[in-house]
C-alpha cells in the first residue's frame, strides 16, 4: 500500500454538514478499499487566488491516507463527476518526501522546545553577538 495526500476544493455554498458528509464519504471509500486514513486537515473557507464559477472563496480539506492505486482512481472519478467538488489534487508520498517531512517536524519540535526553555514568552529576540576584533 502506498501513502497519498489529496487536497480537495469545494463550493463555498455548502453547509458544514454537507462538507462533513463529503469528508466522511472520502474516508469511507478509503477504508472500504482496504486503506487507512491517517489524517484529515480541515482548512475551512479560504480566499481563492482567482475566481472559480464567479466565486472568490472555497472550502478546502486535505486527507492523508494509505491506499491501493485502484482506490485512488475510484475516489478521483467520483470527485470528477461531483459538481460541488471544484478542484482536487492527489500526490503519492514517496519515501524521500516522507523522510523530509519527518525531519522538518522533528526540527520544528526541537525549536519549539528550545524557545520554551528560553522563557517561551515569544517576545525575546536573539541579538547578534559582536564580532571579536584582533587588531594585534
Short mmCIF file of C-alpha atoms in Angstrom, two decimals:
data_model
loop_
_atom_site.label_atom_id
_atom_site.label_comp_id
_atom_site.label_asym_id
_atom_site.label_seq_id
_atom_site.Cartn_x
_atom_site.Cartn_y
_atom_site.Cartn_z
CA UNK A 1 0.00 0.00 0.00
CA UNK A 2 1.18 3.49 -0.81
CA UNK A 3 0.71 6.73 1.06
CA UNK A 4 -1.24 9.50 -0.65
CA UNK A 5 -2.32 13.03 0.15
CA UNK A 6 -5.37 14.54 -1.54
CA UNK A 7 -6.35 18.20 -1.36
CA UNK A 8 -9.95 18.99 -2.24
CA UNK A 9 -11.58 22.35 -3.02
CA UNK A 10 -15.35 22.51 -2.58
CA UNK A 11 -18.00 25.12 -3.33
CA UNK A 12 -18.29 27.74 -0.55
CA UNK A 13 -22.07 27.47 -0.66
CA UNK A 14 -22.02 24.06 1.05
CA UNK A 15 -23.17 23.77 4.66
CA UNK A 16 -20.86 22.40 7.35
CA UNK A 17 -22.94 19.22 7.45
CA UNK A 18 -22.53 18.69 3.70
CA UNK A 19 -18.78 19.24 3.94
CA UNK A 20 -18.57 16.68 6.76
CA UNK A 21 -20.59 14.24 4.64
CA UNK A 22 -18.11 14.68 1.77
CA UNK A 23 -15.17 14.08 4.12
CA UNK A 24 -16.76 11.01 5.71
CA UNK A 25 -17.62 9.69 2.23
CA UNK A 26 -13.97 10.10 1.25
CA UNK A 27 -12.85 8.28 4.41
CA UNK A 28 -15.40 5.52 3.80
CA UNK A 29 -14.12 4.93 0.24
CA UNK A 30 -10.56 4.62 1.54
CA UNK A 31 -11.45 2.18 4.33
CA UNK A 32 -13.78 0.10 2.14
CA UNK A 33 -10.90 -0.28 -0.33
CA UNK A 34 -8.71 -1.73 2.41
CA UNK A 35 -6.87 1.51 3.14
CA UNK A 36 -6.36 3.58 6.24
CA UNK A 37 -6.99 7.30 6.77
CA UNK A 38 -4.03 8.81 8.64
CA UNK A 39 -5.10 12.45 8.94
CA UNK A 40 -7.85 14.83 7.87
CA UNK A 41 -6.90 18.51 7.88
CA UNK A 42 -9.92 20.79 7.54
CA UNK A 43 -8.76 24.18 6.31
CA UNK A 44 -12.27 25.57 6.00
CA UNK A 45 -13.26 28.51 3.82
CA UNK A 46 -10.33 30.36 2.24
CA UNK A 47 -9.98 33.09 -0.37
CA UNK A 48 -9.09 31.84 -3.84
CA UNK A 49 -6.23 33.22 -5.93
CA UNK A 50 -8.64 33.61 -8.85
CA UNK A 51 -12.42 33.27 -9.19
CA UNK A 52 -13.92 29.86 -9.90
CA UNK A 53 -17.52 29.82 -11.09
CA UNK A 54 -17.71 33.52 -10.14
CA UNK A 55 -16.84 32.74 -6.52
CA UNK A 56 -13.93 34.24 -4.58
CA UNK A 57 -13.84 31.66 -1.76
CA UNK A 58 -13.74 27.89 -1.49
CA UNK A 59 -13.71 25.22 1.21
CA UNK A 60 -10.51 23.19 1.49
CA UNK A 61 -9.64 19.91 3.15
CA UNK A 62 -6.63 17.60 2.92
CA UNK A 63 -6.69 13.85 3.57
CA UNK A 64 -3.54 11.78 4.14
CA UNK A 65 -4.06 8.04 3.76
CA UNK A 66 -2.64 4.63 2.84
CA UNK A 67 -4.39 3.01 -0.10
CA UNK A 68 -4.06 1.00 -3.28
CA UNK A 69 -3.87 2.95 -6.58
CA UNK A 70 -7.22 1.49 -7.72
CA UNK A 71 -8.98 3.12 -4.77
CA UNK A 72 -7.39 6.49 -5.55
CA UNK A 73 -8.62 6.26 -9.14
CA UNK A 74 -12.13 5.45 -7.90
CA UNK A 75 -12.13 8.42 -5.48
CA UNK A 76 -10.90 10.77 -8.21
CA UNK A 77 -13.58 9.52 -10.60
CA UNK A 78 -16.26 10.32 -8.02
CA UNK A 79 -14.83 13.81 -7.43
CA UNK A 80 -14.63 14.46 -11.17
CA UNK A 81 -18.38 13.93 -11.62
CA UNK A 82 -19.37 15.77 -8.41
CA UNK A 83 -20.42 19.34 -9.29
CA UNK A 84 -19.73 20.60 -5.76
CA UNK A 85 -16.08 19.49 -5.96
CA UNK A 86 -14.30 22.22 -7.89
CA UNK A 87 -10.71 21.02 -7.82
CA UNK A 88 -8.67 18.18 -6.35
CA UNK A 89 -5.10 17.00 -6.46
CA UNK A 90 -3.67 13.71 -5.27
CA UNK A 91 0.04 13.27 -4.61
CA UNK A 92 1.79 9.99 -3.88
CA UNK A 93 4.10 10.47 -0.93
CA UNK A 94 7.41 8.80 -1.76
CA UNK A 95 9.99 7.75 0.83
CA UNK A 96 12.28 10.76 0.25
CA UNK A 97 9.43 13.22 0.81
CA UNK A 98 8.22 11.35 3.90
CA UNK A 99 11.72 11.48 5.42
CA UNK A 100 11.94 15.22 4.71
CA UNK A 101 8.55 15.85 6.31
CA UNK A 102 9.56 13.82 9.37
CA UNK A 103 12.87 15.68 9.65
CA UNK A 104 11.12 19.06 9.37
CA UNK A 105 8.59 18.06 12.03
CA UNK A 106 11.38 16.98 14.39
CA UNK A 107 13.37 20.19 13.89
CA UNK A 108 10.23 22.30 14.41
CA UNK A 109 9.53 20.44 17.64
CA UNK A 110 13.13 20.96 18.77
CA UNK A 111 12.90 24.69 18.02
CA UNK A 112 9.65 24.87 19.96
CA UNK A 113 11.20 23.10 22.96
CA UNK A 114 14.22 25.40 22.76
CA UNK A 115 12.11 28.54 22.73
CA UNK A 116 10.03 27.19 25.64
CA UNK A 117 13.17 26.55 27.70
CA UNK A 118 14.46 30.08 26.99
CA UNK A 119 11.45 31.67 28.57
CA UNK A 120 8.81 30.96 25.99
CA UNK A 121 7.27 34.42 26.08
CA UNK A 122 7.81 34.80 22.34
CA UNK A 123 8.85 38.45 22.74
CA UNK A 124 12.51 37.77 23.35
CA UNK A 125 14.62 38.18 20.26
CA UNK A 126 18.07 36.88 19.63
CA UNK A 127 20.61 39.63 19.46
CA UNK A 128 23.74 39.24 17.36
CA UNK A 129 26.96 38.90 19.29
CA UNK A 130 29.58 41.45 18.37
CA UNK A 131 32.42 40.12 16.27
CA UNK A 132 35.71 39.97 18.10
CA UNK A 133 38.42 42.04 16.51
CA UNK A 134 42.01 41.00 16.85
CA UNK A 135 43.98 44.14 15.99
CA UNK A 136 47.37 42.82 17.03
#
